[in-house]
CSV table of C-alpha atoms in Angstrom, one decimal:
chain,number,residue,atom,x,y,z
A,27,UNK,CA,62.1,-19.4,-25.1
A,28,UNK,CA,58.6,-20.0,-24.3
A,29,UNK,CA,56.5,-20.5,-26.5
A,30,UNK,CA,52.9,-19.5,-26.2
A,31,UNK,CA,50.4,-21.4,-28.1
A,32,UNK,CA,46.4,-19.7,-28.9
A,33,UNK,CA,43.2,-21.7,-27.5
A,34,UNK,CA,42.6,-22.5,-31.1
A,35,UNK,CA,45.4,-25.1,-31.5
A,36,UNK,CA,42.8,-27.8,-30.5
A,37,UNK,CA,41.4,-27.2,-33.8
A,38,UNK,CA,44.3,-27.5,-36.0
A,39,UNK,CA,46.3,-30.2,-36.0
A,40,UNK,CA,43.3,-32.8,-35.8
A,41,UNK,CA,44.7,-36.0,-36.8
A,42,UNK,CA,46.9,-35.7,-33.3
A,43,UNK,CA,46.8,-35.1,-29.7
A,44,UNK,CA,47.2,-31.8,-28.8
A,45,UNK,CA,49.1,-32.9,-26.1
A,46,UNK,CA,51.5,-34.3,-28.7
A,47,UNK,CA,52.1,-31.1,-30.5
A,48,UNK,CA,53.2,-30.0,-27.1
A,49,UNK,CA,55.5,-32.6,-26.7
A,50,UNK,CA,56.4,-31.6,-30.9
A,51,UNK,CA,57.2,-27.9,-29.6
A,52,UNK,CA,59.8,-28.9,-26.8
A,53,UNK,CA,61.2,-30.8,-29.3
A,54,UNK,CA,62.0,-27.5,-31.2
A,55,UNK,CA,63.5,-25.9,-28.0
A,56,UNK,CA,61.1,-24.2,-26.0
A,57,UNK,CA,61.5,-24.6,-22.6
A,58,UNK,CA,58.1,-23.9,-21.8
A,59,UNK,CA,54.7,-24.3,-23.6
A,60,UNK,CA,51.9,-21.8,-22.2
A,61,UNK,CA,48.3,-21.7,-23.0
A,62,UNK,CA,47.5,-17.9,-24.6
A,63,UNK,CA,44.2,-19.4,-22.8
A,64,UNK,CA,45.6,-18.6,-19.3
A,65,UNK,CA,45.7,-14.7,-20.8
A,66,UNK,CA,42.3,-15.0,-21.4
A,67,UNK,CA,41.6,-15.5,-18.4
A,68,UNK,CA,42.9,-13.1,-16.7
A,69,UNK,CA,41.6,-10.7,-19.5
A,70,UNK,CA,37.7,-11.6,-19.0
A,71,UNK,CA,38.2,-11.0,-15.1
A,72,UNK,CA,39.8,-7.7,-15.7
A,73,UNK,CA,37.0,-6.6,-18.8
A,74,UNK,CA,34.3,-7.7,-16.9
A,75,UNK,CA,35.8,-5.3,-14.2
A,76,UNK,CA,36.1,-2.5,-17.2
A,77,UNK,CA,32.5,-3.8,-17.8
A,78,UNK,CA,30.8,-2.8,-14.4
A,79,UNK,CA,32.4,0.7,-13.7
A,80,UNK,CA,31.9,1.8,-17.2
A,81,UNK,CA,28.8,0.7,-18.7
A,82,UNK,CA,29.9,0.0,-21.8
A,83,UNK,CA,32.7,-1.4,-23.8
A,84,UNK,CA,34.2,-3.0,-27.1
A,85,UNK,CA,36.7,-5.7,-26.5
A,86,UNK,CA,40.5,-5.4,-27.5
A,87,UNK,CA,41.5,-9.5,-27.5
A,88,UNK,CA,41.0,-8.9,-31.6
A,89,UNK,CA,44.0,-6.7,-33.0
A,90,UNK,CA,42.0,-6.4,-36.5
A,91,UNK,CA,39.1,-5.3,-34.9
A,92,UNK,CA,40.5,-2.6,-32.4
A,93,UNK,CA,42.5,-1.4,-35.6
A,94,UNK,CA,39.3,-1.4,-37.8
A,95,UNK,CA,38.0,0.9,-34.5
A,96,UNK,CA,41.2,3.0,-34.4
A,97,UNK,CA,40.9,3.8,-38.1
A,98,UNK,CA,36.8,3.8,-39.2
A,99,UNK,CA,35.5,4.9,-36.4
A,100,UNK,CA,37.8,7.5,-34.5
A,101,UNK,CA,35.2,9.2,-32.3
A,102,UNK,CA,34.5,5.6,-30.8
A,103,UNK,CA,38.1,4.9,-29.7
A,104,UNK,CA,37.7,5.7,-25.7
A,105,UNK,CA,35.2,2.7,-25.9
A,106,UNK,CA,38.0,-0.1,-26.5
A,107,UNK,CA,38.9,-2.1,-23.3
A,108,UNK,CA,42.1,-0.8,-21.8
A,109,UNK,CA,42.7,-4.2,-21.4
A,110,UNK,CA,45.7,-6.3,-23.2
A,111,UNK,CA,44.8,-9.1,-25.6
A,112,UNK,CA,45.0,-12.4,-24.1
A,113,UNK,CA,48.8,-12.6,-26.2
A,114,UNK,CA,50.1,-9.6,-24.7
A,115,UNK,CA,48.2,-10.0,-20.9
A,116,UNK,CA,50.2,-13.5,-20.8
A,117,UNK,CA,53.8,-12.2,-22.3
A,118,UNK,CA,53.5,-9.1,-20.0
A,119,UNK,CA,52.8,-11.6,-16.8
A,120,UNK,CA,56.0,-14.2,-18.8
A,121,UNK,CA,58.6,-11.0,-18.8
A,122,UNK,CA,57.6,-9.9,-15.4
A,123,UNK,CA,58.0,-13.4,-13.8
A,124,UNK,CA,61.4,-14.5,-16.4
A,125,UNK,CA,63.5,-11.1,-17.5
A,126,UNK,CA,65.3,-13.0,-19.7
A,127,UNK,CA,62.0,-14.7,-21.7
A,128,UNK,CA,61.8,-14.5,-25.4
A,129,UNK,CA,58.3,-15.0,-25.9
A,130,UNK,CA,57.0,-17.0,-29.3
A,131,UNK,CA,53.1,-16.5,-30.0
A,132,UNK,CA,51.6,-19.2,-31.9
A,133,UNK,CA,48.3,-18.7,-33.8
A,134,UNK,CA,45.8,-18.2,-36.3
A,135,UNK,CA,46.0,-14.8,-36.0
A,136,UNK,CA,48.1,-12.5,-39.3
A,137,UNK,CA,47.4,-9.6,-37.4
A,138,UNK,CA,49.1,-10.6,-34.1
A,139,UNK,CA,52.4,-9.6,-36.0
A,140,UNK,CA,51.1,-6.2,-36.2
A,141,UNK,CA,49.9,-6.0,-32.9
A,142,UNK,CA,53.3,-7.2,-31.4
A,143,UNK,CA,55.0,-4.0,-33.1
A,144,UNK,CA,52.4,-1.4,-31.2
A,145,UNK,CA,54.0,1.1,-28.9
A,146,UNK,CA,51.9,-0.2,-26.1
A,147,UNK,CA,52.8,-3.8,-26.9
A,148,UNK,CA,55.9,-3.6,-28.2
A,149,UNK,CA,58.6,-5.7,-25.6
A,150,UNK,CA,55.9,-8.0,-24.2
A,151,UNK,CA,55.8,-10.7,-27.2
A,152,UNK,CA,59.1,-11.2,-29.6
A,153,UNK,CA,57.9,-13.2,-32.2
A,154,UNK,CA,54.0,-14.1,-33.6
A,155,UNK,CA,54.0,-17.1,-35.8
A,156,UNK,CA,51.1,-18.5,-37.1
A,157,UNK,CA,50.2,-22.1,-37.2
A,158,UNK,CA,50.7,-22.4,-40.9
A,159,UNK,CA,54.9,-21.0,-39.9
A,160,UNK,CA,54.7,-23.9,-37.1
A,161,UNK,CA,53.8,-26.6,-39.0
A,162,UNK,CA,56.9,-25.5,-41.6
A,163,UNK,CA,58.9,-25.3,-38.4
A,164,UNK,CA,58.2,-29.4,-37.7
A,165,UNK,CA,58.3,-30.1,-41.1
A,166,UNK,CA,61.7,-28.6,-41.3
A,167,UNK,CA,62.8,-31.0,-38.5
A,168,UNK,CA,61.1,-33.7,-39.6
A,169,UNK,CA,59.1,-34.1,-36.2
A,170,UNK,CA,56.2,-36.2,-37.3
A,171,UNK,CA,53.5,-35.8,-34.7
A,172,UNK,CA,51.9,-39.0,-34.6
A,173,UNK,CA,55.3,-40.5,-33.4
A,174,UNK,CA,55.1,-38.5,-29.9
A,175,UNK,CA,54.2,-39.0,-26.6
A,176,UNK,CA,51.8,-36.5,-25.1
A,177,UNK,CA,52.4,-33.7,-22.9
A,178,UNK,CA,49.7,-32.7,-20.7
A,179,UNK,CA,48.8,-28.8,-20.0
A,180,UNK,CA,46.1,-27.7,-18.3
A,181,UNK,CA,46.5,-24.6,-17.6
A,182,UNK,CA,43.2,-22.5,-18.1
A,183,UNK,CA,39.5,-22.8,-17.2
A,184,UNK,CA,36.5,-23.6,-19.9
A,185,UNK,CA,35.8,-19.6,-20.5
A,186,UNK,CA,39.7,-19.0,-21.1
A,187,UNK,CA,39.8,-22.0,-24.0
A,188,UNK,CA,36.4,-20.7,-25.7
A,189,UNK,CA,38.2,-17.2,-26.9
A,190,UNK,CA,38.8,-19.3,-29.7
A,191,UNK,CA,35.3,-19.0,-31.2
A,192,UNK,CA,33.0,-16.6,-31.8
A,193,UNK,CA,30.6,-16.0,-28.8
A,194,UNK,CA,33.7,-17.4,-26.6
A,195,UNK,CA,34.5,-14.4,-25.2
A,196,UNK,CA,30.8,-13.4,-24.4
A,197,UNK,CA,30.7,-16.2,-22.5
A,198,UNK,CA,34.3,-15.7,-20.8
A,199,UNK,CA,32.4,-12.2,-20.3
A,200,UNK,CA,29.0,-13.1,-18.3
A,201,UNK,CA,30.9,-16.0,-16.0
A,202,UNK,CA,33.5,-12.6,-15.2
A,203,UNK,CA,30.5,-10.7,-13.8
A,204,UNK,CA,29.1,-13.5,-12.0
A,205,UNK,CA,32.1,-14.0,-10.4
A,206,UNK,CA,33.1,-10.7,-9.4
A,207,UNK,CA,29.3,-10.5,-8.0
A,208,UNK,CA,28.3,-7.8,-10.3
A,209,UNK,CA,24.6,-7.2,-10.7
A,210,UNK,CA,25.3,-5.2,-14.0
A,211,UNK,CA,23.2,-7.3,-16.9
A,212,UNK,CA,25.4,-8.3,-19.8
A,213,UNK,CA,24.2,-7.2,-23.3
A,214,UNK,CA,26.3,-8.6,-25.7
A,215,UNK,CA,26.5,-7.7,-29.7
A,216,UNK,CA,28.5,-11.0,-30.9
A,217,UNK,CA,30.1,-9.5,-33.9
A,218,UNK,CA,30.9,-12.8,-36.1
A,219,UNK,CA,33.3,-11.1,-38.8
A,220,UNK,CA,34.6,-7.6,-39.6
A,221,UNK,CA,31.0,-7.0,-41.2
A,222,UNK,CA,28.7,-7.8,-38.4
A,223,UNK,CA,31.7,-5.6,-36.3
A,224,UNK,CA,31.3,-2.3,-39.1
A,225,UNK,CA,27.6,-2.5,-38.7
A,226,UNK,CA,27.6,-2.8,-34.7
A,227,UNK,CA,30.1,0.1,-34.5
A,228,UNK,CA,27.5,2.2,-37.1
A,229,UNK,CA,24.9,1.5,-34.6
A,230,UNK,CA,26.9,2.5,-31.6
A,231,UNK,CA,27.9,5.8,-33.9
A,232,UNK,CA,24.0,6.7,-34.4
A,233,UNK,CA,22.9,6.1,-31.3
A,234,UNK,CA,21.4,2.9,-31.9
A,235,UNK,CA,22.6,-0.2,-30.5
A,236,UNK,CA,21.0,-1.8,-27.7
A,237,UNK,CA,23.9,-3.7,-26.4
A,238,UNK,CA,26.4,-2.5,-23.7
A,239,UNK,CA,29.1,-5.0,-24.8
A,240,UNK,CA,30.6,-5.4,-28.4
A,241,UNK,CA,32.5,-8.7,-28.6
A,242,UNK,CA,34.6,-7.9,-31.7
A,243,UNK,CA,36.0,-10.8,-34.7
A,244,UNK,CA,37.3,-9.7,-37.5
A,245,UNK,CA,37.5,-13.7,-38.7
A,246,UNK,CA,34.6,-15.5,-39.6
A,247,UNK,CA,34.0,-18.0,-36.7
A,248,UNK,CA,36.5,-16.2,-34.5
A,249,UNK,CA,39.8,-16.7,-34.2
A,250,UNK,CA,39.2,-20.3,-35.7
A,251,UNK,CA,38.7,-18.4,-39.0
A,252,UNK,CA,42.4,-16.9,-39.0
A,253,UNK,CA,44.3,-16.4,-42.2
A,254,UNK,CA,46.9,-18.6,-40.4
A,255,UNK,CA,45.0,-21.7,-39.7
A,256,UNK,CA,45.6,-25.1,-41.3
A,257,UNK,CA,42.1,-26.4,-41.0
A,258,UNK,CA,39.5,-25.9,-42.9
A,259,UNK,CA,36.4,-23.7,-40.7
A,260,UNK,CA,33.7,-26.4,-40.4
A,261,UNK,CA,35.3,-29.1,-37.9
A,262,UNK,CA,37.0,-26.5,-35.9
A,263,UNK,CA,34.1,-25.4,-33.8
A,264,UNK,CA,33.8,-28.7,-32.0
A,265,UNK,CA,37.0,-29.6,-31.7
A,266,UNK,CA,37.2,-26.0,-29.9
A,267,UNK,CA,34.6,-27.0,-27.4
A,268,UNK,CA,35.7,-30.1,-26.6
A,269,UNK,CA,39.2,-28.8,-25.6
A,270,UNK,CA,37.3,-26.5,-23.7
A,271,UNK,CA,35.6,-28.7,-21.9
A,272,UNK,CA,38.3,-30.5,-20.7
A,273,UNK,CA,39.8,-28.1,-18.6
A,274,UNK,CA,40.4,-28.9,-15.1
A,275,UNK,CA,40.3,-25.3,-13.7
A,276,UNK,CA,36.2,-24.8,-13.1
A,277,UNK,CA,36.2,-20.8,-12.8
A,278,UNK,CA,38.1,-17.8,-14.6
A,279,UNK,CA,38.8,-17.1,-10.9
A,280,UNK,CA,40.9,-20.5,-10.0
A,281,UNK,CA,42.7,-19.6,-13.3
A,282,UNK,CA,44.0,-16.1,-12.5
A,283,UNK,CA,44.6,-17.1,-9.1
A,284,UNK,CA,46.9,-20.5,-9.5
């Protein structure tokens, strides 16, 4: 089993390491703890790709938000990245490098359970938890965290860690193009909640918006905002960053390419 935890663990369980919750999840039995981070990476090299040939785009890394496309706005569906969310990118790459991988998601995110049951999804993740399930899960062993040693994983760049937050993937987004050499300008529409995302898409709809990328959160400060979180929204923005910033990978491209 392996288990694959979201970028926004660094702000969850805050009175611990996050290498210790690492250590707390090969405790339960995985036999391998990946970052969904690495999936971002290789998702904001292949959408800034998407970016450049087409002109414009809406991201797909938010399941509520490509539904909320799918269902209120119909006519804007052939906009939606082609791409994978970071989840499903990083199972796809697990079950093409293991056959015999269960893969566990581990989130914020309610609507990664959905997601995992779409027909182009289905097979590539077996389970989404959230991080509310995983803290049941320790307290159900009785794994205290503080107790651990720490793991280390480093396993995705600055740009991959920052999906976590709104304006992360933007920024994922514009360091894509730069390295790919593209001299297309990025115009992003950061869509901070499924509000900000309704009236972007009504814009797009009429004609109206002057952006040619629409980074899409259903959640209130990003994935951070989940209805599967532990911590409360207004330390989890920092905590976010700084994980971020400690990457030792300096480019999307050293990421993908390890």
């Amino acid at each position: 089993m392996y288990a694959v935890v979201a970028p926004s663990i660094s702000s969850q369980f805050v009175h611990v390491k996050v290498g210790q919750v690492i250590t707390a999840l090969k405790e339960l039995g995985f036999c391998s703890v990946i970052e969904a981070a690495l999936g971002a990476d290789m998702v904001a090299y292949k959408e800034a790709r998407e970016l450049a040939e087409k002109g414009f785009l809406t991201s797909s890394c938010c399941p509520a938000f490509v539904t909320f496309i799918e269902k209120s706005f119909p006519n804007l569906k052939e906009h939606i990245s082609h791409n994978y969310s970071p989840m499903a990118e990083l199972g796809r790459f697990i079950k093409r490098t293991d056959p015999t991988a269960k893969v566990i998601f581990i989130g914020p995110c309610t609507a990664k359970k959905a997601e995992i049951q779409r027909e182009d999804v289905k097979g590539l993740v077996d389970v989404a938890l959230t991080f509310e399930e995983l803290q049941a899960l320790f307290d159900s062993k009785n794994i205290e965290l503080e107790d651990l040693e720490e793991t280390p994983i480093d396993q995705a760049s600055y740009f991959g860690r920052v999906f976590a937050r709104s304006g992360g993937l933007t920024e994922a987004m514009a360091q894509g193009l730069k390295e790919l050499g593209s001299d297309i300008e990025l115009k992003p529409e950061t869509c901070n909640g499924i509000e900000m995302c309704r009236v972007a898409m009504l814009k797009k709809s009429r004609n109206l918006l002057q952006g040619n990328f629409v980074e899409g959160m259903a959640c209130n400060g990003g994935c951070i905002g989940g209805a599967g979180a532990l911590v409360k929204f207004a330390v989890k923005k920092d905590n976010v960053d700084k994980y971020a910033k400690s990457s030792g990978i300096p480019t999307i491209t050293d990421s993908v390419n390890r």
